[in-house]
């Protein structure tokens, strides 16, 4: 989890995160709540740790699809040339970034 003061994300920050395939308003807010406020802030991050941090933050288990979306988001942020099949979050079920 990124450290720092918790603040409300700007609309521009949420929209930037929503450029990532599979990241809609709810997951953009989740990413922001974890301290990721831009696509570039996700570069080379650990999707599994992000997922467990979100579970801790929310105080409940999260749907595994959230993990797959986080894997896809990290891939999107960390890779210049994207394989179109890897921009589909459901293709990250049995993959790691």
PDB file of N, CA and C in Angstrom:
ATOM      1  N   UNK A   1       0.844  -1.170   0.000  1.00  0.00           N
ATOM      2  CA  UNK A   1       0.000   0.000   0.000  1.00  0.00           C
ATOM      3  C   UNK A   1       0.887   1.230   0.000  1.00  0.00           C
ATOM      4  N   UNK A   2       0.544   2.194  -0.803  1.00  0.00           N
ATOM      5  CA  UNK A   2       1.284   3.437  -0.846  1.00  0.00           C
ATOM      6  C   UNK A   2       1.014   4.199   0.441  1.00  0.00           C
ATOM      7  N   UNK A   3       2.004   4.898   0.934  1.00  0.00           N
ATOM      8  CA  UNK A   3       1.876   5.635   2.183  1.00  0.00           C
ATOM      9  C   UNK A   3       1.591   7.097   1.898  1.00  0.00           C
ATOM     10  N   UNK A   4       0.959   7.742   2.858  1.00  0.00           N
ATOM     11  CA  UNK A   4       0.699   9.162   2.727  1.00  0.00           C
ATOM     12  C   UNK A   4      -0.694   9.481   3.210  1.00  0.00           C
ATOM     13  N   UNK A   5      -0.996  10.750   3.225  1.00  0.00           N
ATOM     14  CA  UNK A   5      -2.296  11.195   3.692  1.00  0.00           C
ATOM     15  C   UNK A   5      -3.381  10.758   2.718  1.00  0.00           C
ATOM     16  N   UNK A   6      -4.497  10.341   3.286  1.00  0.00           N
ATOM     17  CA  UNK A   6      -5.629   9.942   2.456  1.00  0.00           C
ATOM     18  C   UNK A   6      -6.336  11.206   1.999  1.00  0.00           C
ATOM     19  N   UNK A   7      -6.545  11.320   0.708  1.00  0.00           N
ATOM     20  CA  UNK A   7      -7.252  12.481   0.177  1.00  0.00           C
ATOM     21  C   UNK A   7      -8.195  12.022  -0.923  1.00  0.00           C
ATOM     22  N   UNK A   8      -9.151  12.849  -1.178  1.00  0.00           N
ATOM     23  CA  UNK A   8     -10.101  12.540  -2.246  1.00  0.00           C
ATOM     24  C   UNK A   8      -9.394  12.668  -3.590  1.00  0.00           C
ATOM     25  N   UNK A   9      -9.537  11.674  -4.435  1.00  0.00           N
ATOM     26  CA  UNK A   9      -8.917  11.772  -5.766  1.00  0.00           C
ATOM     27  C   UNK A   9      -9.676  12.781  -6.615  1.00  0.00           C
ATOM     28  N   UNK A  10      -8.970  13.392  -7.513  1.00  0.00           N
ATOM     29  CA  UNK A  10      -9.624  14.309  -8.440  1.00  0.00           C
ATOM     30  C   UNK A  10     -10.338  13.495  -9.518  1.00  0.00           C
ATOM     31  N   UNK A  11     -11.263  14.121 -10.177  1.00  0.00           N
ATOM     32  CA  UNK A  11     -11.959  13.469 -11.293  1.00  0.00           C
ATOM     33  C   UNK A  11     -10.951  13.086 -12.372  1.00  0.00           C
ATOM     34  N   UNK A  12      -9.971  13.949 -12.603  1.00  0.00           N
ATOM     35  CA  UNK A  12      -8.950  13.655 -13.618  1.00  0.00           C
ATOM     36  C   UNK A  12      -8.143  12.410 -13.244  1.00  0.00           C
ATOM     37  N   UNK A  13      -7.826  12.248 -11.960  1.00  0.00           N
ATOM     38  CA  UNK A  13      -7.083  11.067 -11.534  1.00  0.00           C
ATOM     39  C   UNK A  13      -7.909   9.802 -11.740  1.00  0.00           C
ATOM     40  N   UNK A  14      -9.173   9.841 -11.380  1.00  0.00           N
ATOM     41  CA  UNK A  14     -10.037   8.671 -11.566  1.00  0.00           C
ATOM     42  C   UNK A  14     -10.200   8.355 -13.050  1.00  0.00           C
ATOM     43  N   UNK A  15     -10.338   9.377 -13.870  1.00  0.00           N
ATOM     44  CA  UNK A  15     -10.468   9.165 -15.320  1.00  0.00           C
ATOM     45  C   UNK A  15      -9.189   8.562 -15.894  1.00  0.00           C
ATOM     46  N   UNK A  16      -8.037   8.998 -15.389  1.00  0.00           N
ATOM     47  CA  UNK A  16      -6.776   8.429 -15.862  1.00  0.00           C
ATOM     48  C   UNK A  16      -6.742   6.933 -15.576  1.00  0.00           C
ATOM     49  N   UNK A  17      -7.124   6.536 -14.369  1.00  0.00           N
ATOM     50  CA  UNK A  17      -7.141   5.108 -14.023  1.00  0.00           C
ATOM     51  C   UNK A  17      -8.144   4.341 -14.875  1.00  0.00           C
ATOM     52  N   UNK A  18      -9.225   4.988 -15.262  1.00  0.00           N
ATOM     53  CA  UNK A  18     -10.244   4.316 -16.059  1.00  0.00           C
ATOM     54  C   UNK A  18      -9.833   4.140 -17.523  1.00  0.00           C
ATOM     55  N   UNK A  19      -8.676   4.664 -17.903  1.00  0.00           N
ATOM     56  CA  UNK A  19      -8.124   4.367 -19.244  1.00  0.00           C
ATOM     57  C   UNK A  19      -7.675   2.922 -19.336  1.00  0.00           C
ATOM     58  N   UNK A  20      -7.445   2.305 -18.187  1.00  0.00           N
ATOM     59  CA  UNK A  20      -6.992   0.922 -18.152  1.00  0.00           C
ATOM     60  C   UNK A  20      -8.166   0.006 -18.474  1.00  0.00           C
ATOM     61  N   UNK A  21      -8.006  -0.899 -19.432  1.00  0.00           N
ATOM     62  CA  UNK A  21      -9.096  -1.829 -19.739  1.00  0.00           C
ATOM     63  C   UNK A  21      -9.513  -2.605 -18.490  1.00  0.00           C
ATOM     64  N   UNK A  22     -10.810  -2.666 -18.247  1.00  0.00           N
ATOM     65  CA  UNK A  22     -11.344  -3.411 -17.116  1.00  0.00           C
ATOM     66  C   UNK A  22     -11.456  -2.607 -15.830  1.00  0.00           C
ATOM     67  N   UNK A  23     -10.958  -1.381 -15.834  1.00  0.00           N
ATOM     68  CA  UNK A  23     -11.041  -0.532 -14.647  1.00  0.00           C
ATOM     69  C   UNK A  23     -12.141   0.501 -14.860  1.00  0.00           C
ATOM     70  N   UNK A  24     -13.227   0.306 -14.142  1.00  0.00           N
ATOM     71  CA  UNK A  24     -14.332   1.251 -14.178  1.00  0.00           C
ATOM     72  C   UNK A  24     -14.284   2.145 -12.948  1.00  0.00           C
ATOM     73  N   UNK A  25     -15.368   2.872 -12.700  1.00  0.00           N
ATOM     74  CA  UNK A  25     -15.383   3.812 -11.568  1.00  0.00           C
ATOM     75  C   UNK A  25     -15.097   3.166 -10.209  1.00  0.00           C
ATOM     76  N   UNK A  26     -15.656   2.003  -9.952  1.00  0.00           N
ATOM     77  CA  UNK A  26     -15.488   1.361  -8.652  1.00  0.00           C
ATOM     78  C   UNK A  26     -14.043   0.912  -8.424  1.00  0.00           C
ATOM     79  N   UNK A  27     -13.456   0.236  -9.407  1.00  0.00           N
ATOM     80  CA  UNK A  27     -12.068  -0.208  -9.250  1.00  0.00           C
ATOM     81  C   UNK A  27     -11.099   0.973  -9.281  1.00  0.00           C
ATOM     82  N   UNK A  28     -11.432   2.027 -10.025  1.00  0.00           N
ATOM     83  CA  UNK A  28     -10.592   3.231 -10.003  1.00  0.00           C
ATOM     84  C   UNK A  28     -10.579   3.815  -8.592  1.00  0.00           C
ATOM     85  N   UNK A  29     -11.730   3.831  -7.937  1.00  0.00           N
ATOM     86  CA  UNK A  29     -11.795   4.326  -6.563  1.00  0.00           C
ATOM     87  C   UNK A  29     -10.997   3.419  -5.629  1.00  0.00           C
ATOM     88  N   UNK A  30     -11.111   2.094  -5.827  1.00  0.00           N
ATOM     89  CA  UNK A  30     -10.324   1.160  -5.012  1.00  0.00           C
ATOM     90  C   UNK A  30      -8.827   1.426  -5.172  1.00  0.00           C
ATOM     91  N   UNK A  31      -8.382   1.591  -6.403  1.00  0.00           N
ATOM     92  CA  UNK A  31      -6.961   1.861  -6.651  1.00  0.00           C
ATOM     93  C   UNK A  31      -6.547   3.172  -5.983  1.00  0.00           C
ATOM     94  N   UNK A  32      -7.379   4.174  -6.109  1.00  0.00           N
ATOM     95  CA  UNK A  32      -7.090   5.458  -5.484  1.00  0.00           C
ATOM     96  C   UNK A  32      -7.028   5.328  -3.964  1.00  0.00           C
ATOM     97  N   UNK A  33      -7.960   4.572  -3.396  1.00  0.00           N
ATOM     98  CA  UNK A  33      -7.959   4.362  -1.941  1.00  0.00           C
ATOM     99  C   UNK A  33      -6.690   3.658  -1.476  1.00  0.00           C
ATOM    100  N   UNK A  34      -6.087   2.864  -2.366  1.00  0.00           N
ATOM    101  CA  UNK A  34      -4.821   2.191  -2.055  1.00  0.00           C
ATOM    102  C   UNK A  34      -3.616   3.110  -2.255  1.00  0.00           C
ATOM    103  N   UNK A  35      -3.846   4.284  -2.827  1.00  0.00           N
ATOM    104  CA  UNK A  35      -2.755   5.237  -3.032  1.00  0.00           C
ATOM    105  C   UNK A  35      -2.229   5.321  -4.445  1.00  0.00           C
ATOM    106  N   UNK A  36      -2.902   4.673  -5.384  1.00  0.00           N
ATOM    107  CA  UNK A  36      -2.499   4.717  -6.790  1.00  0.00           C
ATOM    108  C   UNK A  36      -3.418   5.710  -7.498  1.00  0.00           C
ATOM    109  N   UNK A  37      -2.845   6.837  -7.933  1.00  0.00           N
ATOM    110  CA  UNK A  37      -3.663   7.910  -8.482  1.00  0.00           C
ATOM    111  C   UNK A  37      -3.450   8.143  -9.971  1.00  0.00           C
ATOM    112  N   UNK A  38      -2.635   7.295 -10.588  1.00  0.00           N
ATOM    113  CA  UNK A  38      -2.400   7.434 -12.026  1.00  0.00           C
ATOM    114  C   UNK A  38      -1.997   6.074 -12.584  1.00  0.00           C
ATOM    115  N   UNK A  39      -2.088   5.968 -13.895  1.00  0.00           N
ATOM    116  CA  UNK A  39      -1.650   4.733 -14.553  1.00  0.00           C
ATOM    117  C   UNK A  39      -0.171   4.497 -14.249  1.00  0.00           C
ATOM    118  N   UNK A  40       0.640   5.537 -14.350  1.00  0.00           N
ATOM    119  CA  UNK A  40       2.077   5.355 -14.148  1.00  0.00           C
ATOM    120  C   UNK A  40       2.421   4.912 -12.728  1.00  0.00           C
ATOM    121  N   UNK A  41       1.582   5.229 -11.754  1.00  0.00           N
ATOM    122  CA  UNK A  41       1.863   4.807 -10.374  1.00  0.00           C
ATOM    123  C   UNK A  41       1.729   3.291 -10.205  1.00  0.00           C
ATOM    124  N   UNK A  42       1.130   2.625 -11.180  1.00  0.00           N
ATOM    125  CA  UNK A  42       0.947   1.174 -11.129  1.00  0.00           C
ATOM    126  C   UNK A  42       2.109   0.402 -11.762  1.00  0.00           C
ATOM    127  N   UNK A  43       3.033   1.116 -12.391  1.00  0.00           N
ATOM    128  CA  UNK A  43       4.149   0.470 -13.077  1.00  0.00           C
ATOM    129  C   UNK A  43       4.948  -0.405 -12.116  1.00  0.00           C
ATOM    130  N   UNK A  44       5.116  -1.674 -12.504  1.00  0.00           N
ATOM    131  CA  UNK A  44       5.910  -2.662 -11.772  1.00  0.00           C
ATOM    132  C   UNK A  44       5.417  -2.919 -10.343  1.00  0.00           C
ATOM    133  N   UNK A  45       4.149  -2.678 -10.069  1.00  0.00           N
ATOM    134  CA  UNK A  45       3.599  -2.951  -8.739  1.00  0.00           C
ATOM    135  C   UNK A  45       3.262  -4.438  -8.609  1.00  0.00           C
ATOM    136  N   UNK A  46       3.015  -4.880  -7.404  1.00  0.00           N
ATOM    137  CA  UNK A  46       2.693  -6.267  -7.089  1.00  0.00           C
ATOM    138  C   UNK A  46       1.170  -6.388  -6.955  1.00  0.00           C
ATOM    139  N   UNK A  47       0.529  -6.929  -7.980  1.00  0.00           N
ATOM    140  CA  UNK A  47      -0.938  -7.018  -7.999  1.00  0.00           C
ATOM    141  C   UNK A  47      -1.477  -7.854  -6.842  1.00  0.00           C
ATOM    142  N   UNK A  48      -0.760  -8.905  -6.473  1.00  0.00           N
ATOM    143  CA  UNK A  48      -1.214  -9.750  -5.370  1.00  0.00           C
ATOM    144  C   UNK A  48      -1.201  -8.973  -4.047  1.00  0.00           C
ATOM    145  N   UNK A  49      -0.172  -8.176  -3.846  1.00  0.00           N
ATOM    146  CA  UNK A  49      -0.099  -7.356  -2.627  1.00  0.00           C
ATOM    147  C   UNK A  49      -1.194  -6.283  -2.652  1.00  0.00           C
ATOM    148  N   UNK A  50      -1.420  -5.692  -3.806  1.00  0.00           N
ATOM    149  CA  UNK A  50      -2.489  -4.693  -3.929  1.00  0.00           C
ATOM    150  C   UNK A  50      -3.828  -5.311  -3.531  1.00  0.00           C
ATOM    151  N   UNK A  51      -4.057  -6.531  -3.977  1.00  0.00           N
ATOM    152  CA  UNK A  51      -5.303  -7.252  -3.688  1.00  0.00           C
ATOM    153  C   UNK A  51      -5.451  -7.515  -2.189  1.00  0.00           C
ATOM    154  N   UNK A  52      -4.397  -8.021  -1.559  1.00  0.00           N
ATOM    155  CA  UNK A  52      -4.482  -8.289  -0.118  1.00  0.00           C
ATOM    156  C   UNK A  52      -4.574  -6.987   0.669  1.00  0.00           C
ATOM    157  N   UNK A  53      -3.924  -5.930   0.200  1.00  0.00           N
ATOM    158  CA  UNK A  53      -4.049  -4.621   0.853  1.00  0.00           C
ATOM    159  C   UNK A  53      -5.490  -4.100   0.767  1.00  0.00           C
ATOM    160  N   UNK A  54      -6.136  -4.335  -0.366  1.00  0.00           N
ATOM    161  CA  UNK A  54      -7.529  -3.902  -0.515  1.00  0.00           C
ATOM    162  C   UNK A  54      -8.443  -4.695   0.418  1.00  0.00           C
ATOM    163  N   UNK A  55      -8.196  -5.996   0.531  1.00  0.00           N
ATOM    164  CA  UNK A  55      -8.980  -6.804   1.467  1.00  0.00           C
ATOM    165  C   UNK A  55      -8.821  -6.280   2.896  1.00  0.00           C
ATOM    166  N   UNK A  56      -7.602  -5.936   3.270  1.00  0.00           N
ATOM    167  CA  UNK A  56      -7.356  -5.399   4.612  1.00  0.00           C
ATOM    168  C   UNK A  56      -8.036  -4.044   4.785  1.00  0.00           C
ATOM    169  N   UNK A  57      -7.954  -3.206   3.775  1.00  0.00           N
ATOM    170  CA  UNK A  57      -8.566  -1.880   3.832  1.00  0.00           C
ATOM    171  C   UNK A  57     -10.082  -1.977   3.962  1.00  0.00           C
ATOM    172  N   UNK A  58     -10.683  -2.874   3.218  1.00  0.00           N
ATOM    173  CA  UNK A  58     -12.141  -3.018   3.230  1.00  0.00           C
ATOM    174  C   UNK A  58     -12.632  -3.903   4.378  1.00  0.00           C
ATOM    175  N   UNK A  59     -11.729  -4.694   4.949  1.00  0.00           N
ATOM    176  CA  UNK A  59     -12.101  -5.564   6.062  1.00  0.00           C
ATOM    177  C   UNK A  59     -12.956  -6.745   5.659  1.00  0.00           C
ATOM    178  N   UNK A  60     -12.794  -7.178   4.414  1.00  0.00           N
ATOM    179  CA  UNK A  60     -13.557  -8.325   3.916  1.00  0.00           C
ATOM    180  C   UNK A  60     -12.869  -8.916   2.700  1.00  0.00           C
ATOM    181  N   UNK A  61     -13.169 -10.188   2.424  1.00  0.00           N
ATOM    182  CA  UNK A  61     -12.598 -10.808   1.219  1.00  0.00           C
ATOM    183  C   UNK A  61     -13.134 -10.122  -0.037  1.00  0.00           C
ATOM    184  N   UNK A  62     -12.291 -10.043  -1.031  1.00  0.00           N
ATOM    185  CA  UNK A  62     -12.684  -9.453  -2.313  1.00  0.00           C
ATOM    186  C   UNK A  62     -12.857 -10.561  -3.345  1.00  0.00           C
ATOM    187  N   UNK A  63     -13.665 -10.302  -4.330  1.00  0.00           N
ATOM    188  CA  UNK A  63     -13.864 -11.226  -5.435  1.00  0.00           C
ATOM    189  C   UNK A  63     -12.523 -11.422  -6.145  1.00  0.00           C
ATOM    190  N   UNK A  64     -12.159 -12.645  -6.507  1.00  0.00           N
ATOM    191  CA  UNK A  64     -10.895 -12.876  -7.222  1.00  0.00           C
ATOM    192  C   UNK A  64     -10.797 -12.097  -8.533  1.00  0.00           C
ATOM    193  N   UNK A  65     -11.916 -11.721  -9.108  1.00  0.00           N
ATOM    194  CA  UNK A  65     -11.878 -10.934 -10.349  1.00  0.00           C
ATOM    195  C   UNK A  65     -11.159  -9.605 -10.137  1.00  0.00           C
ATOM    196  N   UNK A  66     -11.197  -9.085  -8.910  1.00  0.00           N
ATOM    197  CA  UNK A  66     -10.470  -7.854  -8.601  1.00  0.00           C
ATOM    198  C   UNK A  66      -8.971  -8.094  -8.773  1.00  0.00           C
ATOM    199  N   UNK A  67      -8.486  -9.238  -8.312  1.00  0.00           N
ATOM    200  CA  UNK A  67      -7.079  -9.579  -8.493  1.00  0.00           C
ATOM    201  C   UNK A  67      -6.734  -9.629  -9.973  1.00  0.00           C
ATOM    202  N   UNK A  68      -7.580 -10.247 -10.770  1.00  0.00           N
ATOM    203  CA  UNK A  68      -7.303 -10.362 -12.205  1.00  0.00           C
ATOM    204  C   UNK A  68      -7.275  -8.974 -12.857  1.00  0.00           C
ATOM    205  N   UNK A  69      -8.176  -8.100 -12.428  1.00  0.00           N
ATOM    206  CA  UNK A  69      -8.188  -6.727 -12.954  1.00  0.00           C
ATOM    207  C   UNK A  69      -6.931  -5.974 -12.527  1.00  0.00           C
ATOM    208  N   UNK A  70      -6.475  -6.186 -11.295  1.00  0.00           N
ATOM    209  CA  UNK A  70      -5.242  -5.546 -10.842  1.00  0.00           C
ATOM    210  C   UNK A  70      -4.043  -6.050 -11.637  1.00  0.00           C
ATOM    211  N   UNK A  71      -3.991  -7.350 -11.918  1.00  0.00           N
ATOM    212  CA  UNK A  71      -2.900  -7.897 -12.739  1.00  0.00           C
ATOM    213  C   UNK A  71      -2.891  -7.235 -14.114  1.00  0.00           C
ATOM    214  N   UNK A  72      -4.067  -7.123 -14.695  1.00  0.00           N
ATOM    215  CA  UNK A  72      -4.204  -6.486 -16.009  1.00  0.00           C
ATOM    216  C   UNK A  72      -3.761  -5.025 -15.942  1.00  0.00           C
ATOM    217  N   UNK A  73      -4.134  -4.331 -14.873  1.00  0.00           N
ATOM    218  CA  UNK A  73      -3.776  -2.921 -14.715  1.00  0.00           C
ATOM    219  C   UNK A  73      -2.268  -2.738 -14.611  1.00  0.00           C
ATOM    220  N   UNK A  74      -1.613  -3.602 -13.851  1.00  0.00           N
ATOM    221  CA  UNK A  74      -0.157  -3.523 -13.716  1.00  0.00           C
ATOM    222  C   UNK A  74       0.506  -3.824 -15.055  1.00  0.00           C
ATOM    223  N   UNK A  75      -0.003  -4.811 -15.766  1.00  0.00           N
ATOM    224  CA  UNK A  75       0.517  -5.122 -17.109  1.00  0.00           C
ATOM    225  C   UNK A  75       0.382  -3.903 -18.023  1.00  0.00           C
ATOM    226  N   UNK A  76      -0.804  -3.302 -18.043  1.00  0.00           N
ATOM    227  CA  UNK A  76      -1.067  -2.136 -18.887  1.00  0.00           C
ATOM    228  C   UNK A  76      -0.087  -1.010 -18.570  1.00  0.00           C
ATOM    229  N   UNK A  77       0.123  -0.761 -17.284  1.00  0.00           N
ATOM    230  CA  UNK A  77       0.998   0.336 -16.864  1.00  0.00           C
ATOM    231  C   UNK A  77       2.474   0.034 -17.109  1.00  0.00           C
ATOM    232  N   UNK A  78       2.837  -1.224 -17.092  1.00  0.00           N
ATOM    233  CA  UNK A  78       4.249  -1.620 -17.142  1.00  0.00           C
ATOM    234  C   UNK A  78       4.756  -1.972 -18.530  1.00  0.00           C
ATOM    235  N   UNK A  79       3.863  -2.024 -19.501  1.00  0.00           N
ATOM    236  CA  UNK A  79       4.216  -2.498 -20.832  1.00  0.00           C
ATOM    237  C   UNK A  79       3.880  -1.448 -21.881  1.00  0.00           C
ATOM    238  N   UNK A  80       4.827  -1.188 -22.784  1.00  0.00           N
ATOM    239  CA  UNK A  80       4.589  -0.200 -23.834  1.00  0.00           C
ATOM    240  C   UNK A  80       3.749  -0.761 -24.976  1.00  0.00           C
ATOM    241  N   UNK A  81       4.040  -1.996 -25.384  1.00  0.00           N
ATOM    242  CA  UNK A  81       3.281  -2.628 -26.458  1.00  0.00           C
ATOM    243  C   UNK A  81       2.429  -3.724 -25.840  1.00  0.00           C
ATOM    244  N   UNK A  82       1.123  -3.602 -25.990  1.00  0.00           N
ATOM    245  CA  UNK A  82       0.190  -4.505 -25.320  1.00  0.00           C
ATOM    246  C   UNK A  82      -0.335  -5.594 -26.246  1.00  0.00           C
ATOM    247  N   UNK A  83      -0.331  -6.809 -25.749  1.00  0.00           N
ATOM    248  CA  UNK A  83      -0.994  -7.922 -26.420  1.00  0.00           C
ATOM    249  C   UNK A  83      -2.490  -7.733 -26.179  1.00  0.00           C
ATOM    250  N   UNK A  84      -3.300  -7.605 -27.223  1.00  0.00           N
ATOM    251  CA  UNK A  84      -4.736  -7.362 -27.038  1.00  0.00           C
ATOM    252  C   UNK A  84      -5.426  -8.389 -26.143  1.00  0.00           C
ATOM    253  N   UNK A  85      -4.970  -9.631 -26.176  1.00  0.00           N
ATOM    254  CA  UNK A  85      -5.583 -10.655 -25.326  1.00  0.00           C
ATOM    255  C   UNK A  85      -5.282 -10.423 -23.850  1.00  0.00           C
ATOM    256  N   UNK A  86      -4.163  -9.792 -23.563  1.00  0.00           N
ATOM    257  CA  UNK A  86      -3.799  -9.533 -22.173  1.00  0.00           C
ATOM    258  C   UNK A  86      -4.424  -8.249 -21.631  1.00  0.00           C
ATOM    259  N   UNK A  87      -5.172  -7.554 -22.468  1.00  0.00           N
ATOM    260  CA  UNK A  87      -5.913  -6.372 -22.015  1.00  0.00           C
ATOM    261  C   UNK A  87      -7.327  -6.749 -21.577  1.00  0.00           C
ATOM    262  N   UNK A  88      -7.606  -8.034 -21.564  1.00  0.00           N
ATOM    263  CA  UNK A  88      -8.886  -8.559 -21.071  1.00  0.00           C
ATOM    264  C   UNK A  88      -8.619  -9.141 -19.690  1.00  0.00           C
ATOM    265  N   UNK A  89      -9.206  -8.537 -18.658  1.00  0.00           N
ATOM    266  CA  UNK A  89      -8.880  -8.931 -17.284  1.00  0.00           C
ATOM    267  C   UNK A  89      -9.089 -10.411 -17.024  1.00  0.00           C
ATOM    268  N   UNK A  90     -10.077 -11.025 -17.663  1.00  0.00           N
ATOM    269  CA  UNK A  90     -10.363 -12.441 -17.403  1.00  0.00           C
ATOM    270  C   UNK A  90      -9.257 -13.364 -17.900  1.00  0.00           C
ATOM    271  N   UNK A  91      -8.386 -12.864 -18.756  1.00  0.00           N
ATOM    272  CA  UNK A  91      -7.251 -13.675 -19.210  1.00  0.00           C
ATOM    273  C   UNK A  91      -6.099 -13.676 -18.191  1.00  0.00           C
ATOM    274  N   UNK A  92      -6.291 -13.033 -17.051  1.00  0.00           N
ATOM    275  CA  UNK A  92      -5.254 -12.987 -16.023  1.00  0.00           C
ATOM    276  C   UNK A  92      -5.535 -13.958 -14.874  1.00  0.00           C
ATOM    277  N   UNK A  93      -6.518 -14.818 -15.031  1.00  0.00           N
ATOM    278  CA  UNK A  93      -6.879 -15.751 -13.965  1.00  0.00           C
ATOM    279  C   UNK A  93      -5.694 -16.625 -13.562  1.00  0.00           C
ATOM    280  N   UNK A  94      -5.005 -17.190 -14.526  1.00  0.00           N
ATOM    281  CA  UNK A  94      -3.909 -18.122 -14.242  1.00  0.00           C
ATOM    282  C   UNK A  94      -2.557 -17.551 -14.646  1.00  0.00           C
ATOM    283  N   UNK A  95      -2.457 -16.219 -14.685  1.00  0.00           N
ATOM    284  CA  UNK A  95      -1.210 -15.555 -15.075  1.00  0.00           C
ATOM    285  C   UNK A  95      -0.755 -14.637 -13.952  1.00  0.00           C
ATOM    286  N   UNK A  96       0.518 -14.310 -14.030  1.00  0.00           N
ATOM    287  CA  UNK A  96       1.070 -13.303 -13.133  1.00  0.00           C
ATOM    288  C   UNK A  96       1.797 -12.290 -14.007  1.00  0.00           C
ATOM    289  N   UNK A  97       1.886 -11.090 -13.509  1.00  0.00           N
ATOM    290  CA  UNK A  97       2.577 -10.039 -14.249  1.00  0.00           C
ATOM    291  C   UNK A  97       4.062 -10.283 -14.167  1.00  0.00           C
TER     292      UNK A  97
END
